[in-house]
Amino acid sequence: MLTSATIDDTARACLDLHQRRERYRPLDPALRAGGIEDAYRIQDALHRLMQEAGRGAIAGFKVALTSKAMQQLTGVDQPAAGAIFSTVVVPSPARIRPAAHHHLGVEFEVAVRLGADLPASGGPWTRASVADRVAACMPAFELIEDGHADYTTLDAFTLVAQNTWNAGVVLGSPVAAWRRVDLENAVTRAWVNDAPAGQGKTGDALGHPLEAVAWVANLLNRRGRMLVNGMIVMTGSSITTRFPEPGDRVRFAIDGLGEIDLEAEG
């Protein structure tokens, strides 16, 4: 296990790399030898630094690398969680400047808004047990900054330590009657400048979006934390990441949940 001083120093180095827009590179093997729990300790420290820098309160969590498409893209074979901050949660339609980000990517997801807390006393959480605590589901873009990474060098430890690259989310209109939607098989479709840019289904992410909610709830509970009422959970992308250029318009639709769009500004 890494010392508290090493945890804090590594978190500061991760933030500095991001602020200087240096290309992504894996953390030192000596740091990674400590295991994934140390990566989440670094992420906790990074969250504190990001809040001090004005990122806002934690508005929810994301679960990354939940679909085979995303795991194949990144070469990482397990999910990873990261925080979403309040200042970067915006409604659709959205205008986003790629130049303001360190290589902006867009992912295509179901966002879940919680209507109640998910404490450890209710766990271990399952798809069925979280359902009664879901207030709404909606289509969403996750914005990521991958730092021009060489995806052949990715590892779960570094992704977790760096908050899984979250740069914000764009949310569609919430659907309170989400139970009427088949969230295993609802078709997802993406377009860039009205040209088809991918298709999947909502179950491509861990089999069902609520599996992702249960996964992150249990992860947080094991670490003495929890998802709380009103938080958003981004449940993973069903379509491979796209990297918009200025002038591009990106659209995303989920059968039964609606459509959202994003314009990349110059």
Coordinates of C-alpha atoms in Angstrom, one line a residue:
M1 CA 0.0 0.0 0.0
L2 CA 1.3 3.4 -0.9
T3 CA 1.9 6.0 1.8
S4 CA -0.4 9.0 2.2
A5 CA 2.4 11.3 1.1
T6 CA 2.9 9.3 -2.1
I7 CA -0.8 9.3 -2.8
D8 CA -1.0 13.1 -2.5
D9 CA 2.1 13.6 -4.6
T10 CA 0.8 11.4 -7.3
A11 CA -2.6 13.1 -7.4
R12 CA -0.8 16.5 -7.7
A13 CA 1.3 15.1 -10.5
C14 CA -1.8 13.8 -12.3
L15 CA -3.5 17.2 -12.0
D16 CA -0.3 19.0 -13.2
L17 CA 0.0 16.7 -16.2
H18 CA -3.6 17.5 -17.2
Q19 CA -3.2 21.3 -16.7
R20 CA 0.0 21.3 -18.8
R21 CA -1.8 19.2 -21.4
E22 CA 1.0 16.7 -21.5
R23 CA 0.3 13.5 -23.5
Y24 CA -1.1 10.6 -21.4
R25 CA 1.3 8.1 -20.2
P26 CA 1.0 5.2 -17.7
L27 CA 2.0 5.9 -14.1
D28 CA 5.3 4.4 -12.9
P29 CA 5.2 0.6 -12.5
A30 CA 6.3 1.0 -8.8
L31 CA 3.1 3.0 -8.1
R32 CA 0.9 0.5 -10.0
A33 CA 2.3 -2.4 -8.0
G34 CA 0.1 -1.4 -5.1
G35 CA -3.1 -2.5 -6.7
I36 CA -6.4 -0.9 -7.7
E37 CA -7.3 0.3 -4.2
D38 CA -4.3 2.6 -4.3
A39 CA -5.5 3.9 -7.6
Y40 CA -8.8 4.8 -6.0
R41 CA -7.0 6.5 -3.1
I42 CA -5.1 8.6 -5.6
Q43 CA -8.4 9.4 -7.3
D44 CA -9.9 10.5 -4.0
A45 CA -6.9 12.9 -3.5
L46 CA -7.3 14.1 -7.1
H47 CA -11.0 14.9 -6.4
R48 CA -10.1 17.1 -3.5
L49 CA -7.6 19.0 -5.7
M50 CA -10.1 19.4 -8.5
Q51 CA -12.7 20.8 -6.1
E52 CA -10.1 23.2 -4.7
A53 CA -9.5 24.3 -8.3
G54 CA -13.2 25.2 -8.8
R55 CA -14.6 22.0 -10.4
G56 CA -17.6 22.1 -8.0
A57 CA -19.3 19.4 -5.9
I58 CA -19.4 15.7 -7.0
A59 CA -22.7 15.5 -8.9
G60 CA -22.4 11.8 -9.6
F61 CA -20.2 9.0 -10.9
K62 CA -19.4 7.4 -14.2
V63 CA -18.7 3.7 -14.9
A64 CA -16.2 3.4 -17.7
L65 CA -15.2 0.5 -20.0
T66 CA -18.5 -1.4 -19.5
S67 CA -19.0 -2.5 -23.1
K68 CA -17.0 -4.9 -25.2
A69 CA -16.6 -2.1 -27.8
M70 CA -15.0 0.2 -25.3
Q71 CA -12.8 -2.6 -23.8
Q72 CA -11.6 -3.6 -27.3
L73 CA -10.9 0.1 -28.0
T74 CA -8.8 0.6 -24.9
G75 CA -7.4 -2.9 -24.3
V76 CA -8.6 -2.8 -20.6
D77 CA -10.8 -5.7 -19.5
Q78 CA -12.5 -4.4 -16.4
P79 CA -14.9 -1.5 -15.5
A80 CA -13.5 1.6 -13.8
A81 CA -15.3 4.4 -11.9
G82 CA -14.7 8.2 -11.7
A83 CA -16.5 11.2 -10.3
I84 CA -18.6 13.8 -12.3
F85 CA -18.4 17.4 -11.1
S86 CA -21.3 19.8 -11.0
T87 CA -19.7 22.6 -13.0
V88 CA -19.4 20.3 -16.1
V89 CA -23.0 18.9 -16.2
V90 CA -24.9 20.6 -19.0
P91 CA -28.2 20.1 -20.8
S92 CA -28.8 19.2 -24.4
P93 CA -28.5 20.8 -26.9
A94 CA -25.0 21.8 -25.9
R95 CA -22.2 23.8 -27.5
I96 CA -18.7 22.4 -26.7
R97 CA -15.3 23.8 -27.7
P98 CA -12.9 20.9 -28.5
A99 CA -10.0 23.4 -28.1
A100 CA -10.9 23.8 -24.4
H101 CA -10.2 20.2 -23.8
H102 CA -7.1 17.9 -23.9
H103 CA -8.3 15.9 -27.0
L104 CA -12.0 15.8 -26.6
G105 CA -13.9 12.5 -27.0
V106 CA -17.7 11.9 -26.9
E107 CA -19.3 8.7 -25.6
F108 CA -22.9 7.6 -25.9
E109 CA -24.6 6.5 -22.7
V110 CA -27.7 6.0 -20.6
A111 CA -27.6 8.4 -17.6
V112 CA -29.5 7.4 -14.5
R113 CA -30.7 9.9 -11.9
L114 CA -31.2 8.6 -8.4
G115 CA -34.2 9.3 -6.3
A116 CA -32.8 7.9 -3.0
D117 CA -29.5 7.1 -1.3
L118 CA -27.8 3.8 -1.8
P119 CA -26.1 3.2 1.6
A120 CA -24.0 0.1 2.5
S121 CA -26.8 -1.0 4.8
G122 CA -28.9 -1.8 1.7
G123 CA -26.2 -3.7 -0.1
P124 CA -24.8 -5.6 -1.8
W125 CA -26.8 -3.8 -4.5
T126 CA -28.2 -5.6 -7.5
R127 CA -29.9 -4.5 -10.7
A128 CA -33.3 -5.4 -9.0
S129 CA -32.6 -3.7 -5.7
V130 CA -31.4 -0.3 -7.2
A131 CA -34.4 -0.1 -9.5
D132 CA -36.8 1.3 -6.8
R133 CA -34.2 4.1 -6.1
V134 CA -34.0 5.3 -9.7
A135 CA -35.9 8.5 -10.4
A136 CA -35.3 8.8 -14.2
C137 CA -33.2 7.6 -17.1
M138 CA -32.1 9.7 -20.1
P139 CA -29.7 9.7 -23.1
A140 CA -26.4 11.4 -22.4
F141 CA -23.0 12.2 -23.8
E142 CA -20.0 11.7 -21.7
L143 CA -17.2 14.1 -22.5
I144 CA -13.7 12.7 -22.0
E145 CA -10.2 14.0 -22.4
D146 CA -7.8 11.2 -23.3
G147 CA -4.7 13.2 -23.5
H148 CA -3.9 11.9 -27.0
A149 CA -3.3 8.6 -25.4
D150 CA -1.7 5.6 -27.2
Y151 CA -4.5 3.2 -26.4
T152 CA -2.1 0.2 -26.6
T153 CA -0.5 1.5 -23.4
L154 CA -3.6 1.9 -21.2
D155 CA -4.0 0.3 -17.9
A156 CA -6.8 0.2 -15.3
F157 CA -4.6 1.7 -12.5
T158 CA -3.7 4.8 -14.3
L159 CA -7.2 5.3 -15.7
V160 CA -8.7 5.1 -12.2
A161 CA -6.0 7.4 -10.7
Q162 CA -6.8 10.0 -13.3
N163 CA -10.5 9.9 -12.7
T164 CA -11.1 7.9 -15.9
W165 CA -10.7 11.1 -18.0
N166 CA -14.1 12.6 -17.2
A167 CA -14.5 16.1 -18.6
G168 CA -18.3 16.5 -18.2
V169 CA -21.7 15.2 -19.3
V170 CA -24.5 16.4 -21.5
L171 CA -27.9 15.2 -20.4
G172 CA -31.1 14.8 -22.3
S173 CA -34.6 15.2 -20.9
P174 CA -35.3 12.8 -17.9
V175 CA -37.7 10.0 -18.5
A176 CA -39.5 9.1 -15.3
A177 CA -41.4 6.2 -17.0
W178 CA -38.2 4.4 -17.7
R179 CA -39.6 1.0 -16.7
R180 CA -41.6 1.1 -20.0
V181 CA -38.3 0.9 -21.9
D182 CA -36.5 -2.4 -22.5
L183 CA -33.1 -1.3 -21.1
E184 CA -31.4 -4.5 -22.2
N185 CA -32.3 -4.2 -25.9
A186 CA -33.3 -0.6 -26.6
V187 CA -31.4 0.4 -29.8
T188 CA -28.8 3.2 -29.6
R189 CA -27.8 5.2 -32.6
A190 CA -25.2 8.0 -33.2
W191 CA -24.7 10.4 -36.1
V192 CA -22.0 12.9 -36.9
N193 CA -23.1 15.6 -39.3
D194 CA -26.2 13.4 -40.1
A195 CA -24.0 10.5 -41.2
P196 CA -24.4 7.3 -39.2
A197 CA -21.6 7.0 -36.6
G198 CA -22.5 3.8 -34.8
Q199 CA -25.3 1.6 -33.4
G200 CA -25.6 -0.6 -30.4
K201 CA -28.1 -1.4 -27.6
T202 CA -28.4 -0.2 -24.1
G203 CA -27.5 -3.7 -22.8
D204 CA -24.1 -3.5 -24.4
A205 CA -22.9 -1.8 -21.1
L206 CA -22.7 -4.6 -18.5
G207 CA -25.9 -6.2 -19.8
H208 CA -28.2 -3.4 -18.4
P209 CA -27.7 0.2 -17.2
L210 CA -28.8 -0.7 -13.7
E211 CA -26.0 -3.3 -13.5
A212 CA -23.6 -0.3 -13.7
V213 CA -25.5 1.6 -11.0
A214 CA -25.2 -1.5 -8.7
W215 CA -21.5 -1.9 -9.5
V216 CA -20.5 1.6 -8.6
A217 CA -22.8 1.6 -5.6
N218 CA -21.1 -1.5 -4.2
L219 CA -17.6 -0.1 -5.1
L220 CA -18.4 3.1 -3.1
N221 CA -19.9 1.2 -0.2
R222 CA -16.7 -0.9 0.1
R223 CA -14.8 2.3 0.3
G224 CA -17.0 4.0 3.0
R225 CA -18.9 6.2 0.5
M226 CA -22.2 6.0 -1.3
L227 CA -24.4 7.2 -4.1
V228 CA -26.9 9.8 -2.8
N229 CA -30.3 11.1 -3.9
G230 CA -30.1 13.3 -6.9
M231 CA -26.8 12.0 -8.2
I232 CA -26.3 11.0 -11.8
V233 CA -24.7 7.7 -12.8
M234 CA -23.2 7.4 -16.3
T235 CA -23.5 3.8 -17.1
G236 CA -21.1 3.2 -20.0
S237 CA -20.9 3.7 -23.7
S238 CA -22.7 1.4 -26.2
I239 CA -21.0 3.0 -29.2
T240 CA -17.3 3.6 -29.8
T241 CA -15.9 7.0 -28.8
R242 CA -16.0 9.8 -31.4
F243 CA -13.6 12.8 -31.5
P244 CA -15.5 15.8 -32.9
E245 CA -13.8 18.5 -34.9
P246 CA -15.0 22.2 -34.8
G247 CA -18.2 22.5 -36.8
D248 CA -19.3 18.9 -36.2
R249 CA -22.8 18.2 -34.9
V250 CA -23.1 14.9 -33.0
R251 CA -26.5 13.4 -32.3
F252 CA -27.5 10.4 -30.2
A253 CA -30.8 8.6 -29.8
I254 CA -32.1 5.8 -27.6
D255 CA -35.3 4.1 -28.5
G256 CA -37.8 5.1 -25.8
L257 CA -35.6 7.6 -24.1
G258 CA -35.2 10.3 -26.7
E259 CA -32.5 12.2 -28.5
I260 CA -29.7 14.7 -27.7
D261 CA -27.3 16.7 -29.7
L262 CA -24.0 18.5 -29.4
E263 CA -22.3 21.1 -31.6
A264 CA -18.5 21.4 -31.6
E265 CA -17.6 25.0 -31.8
G266 CA -14.4 26.4 -33.2

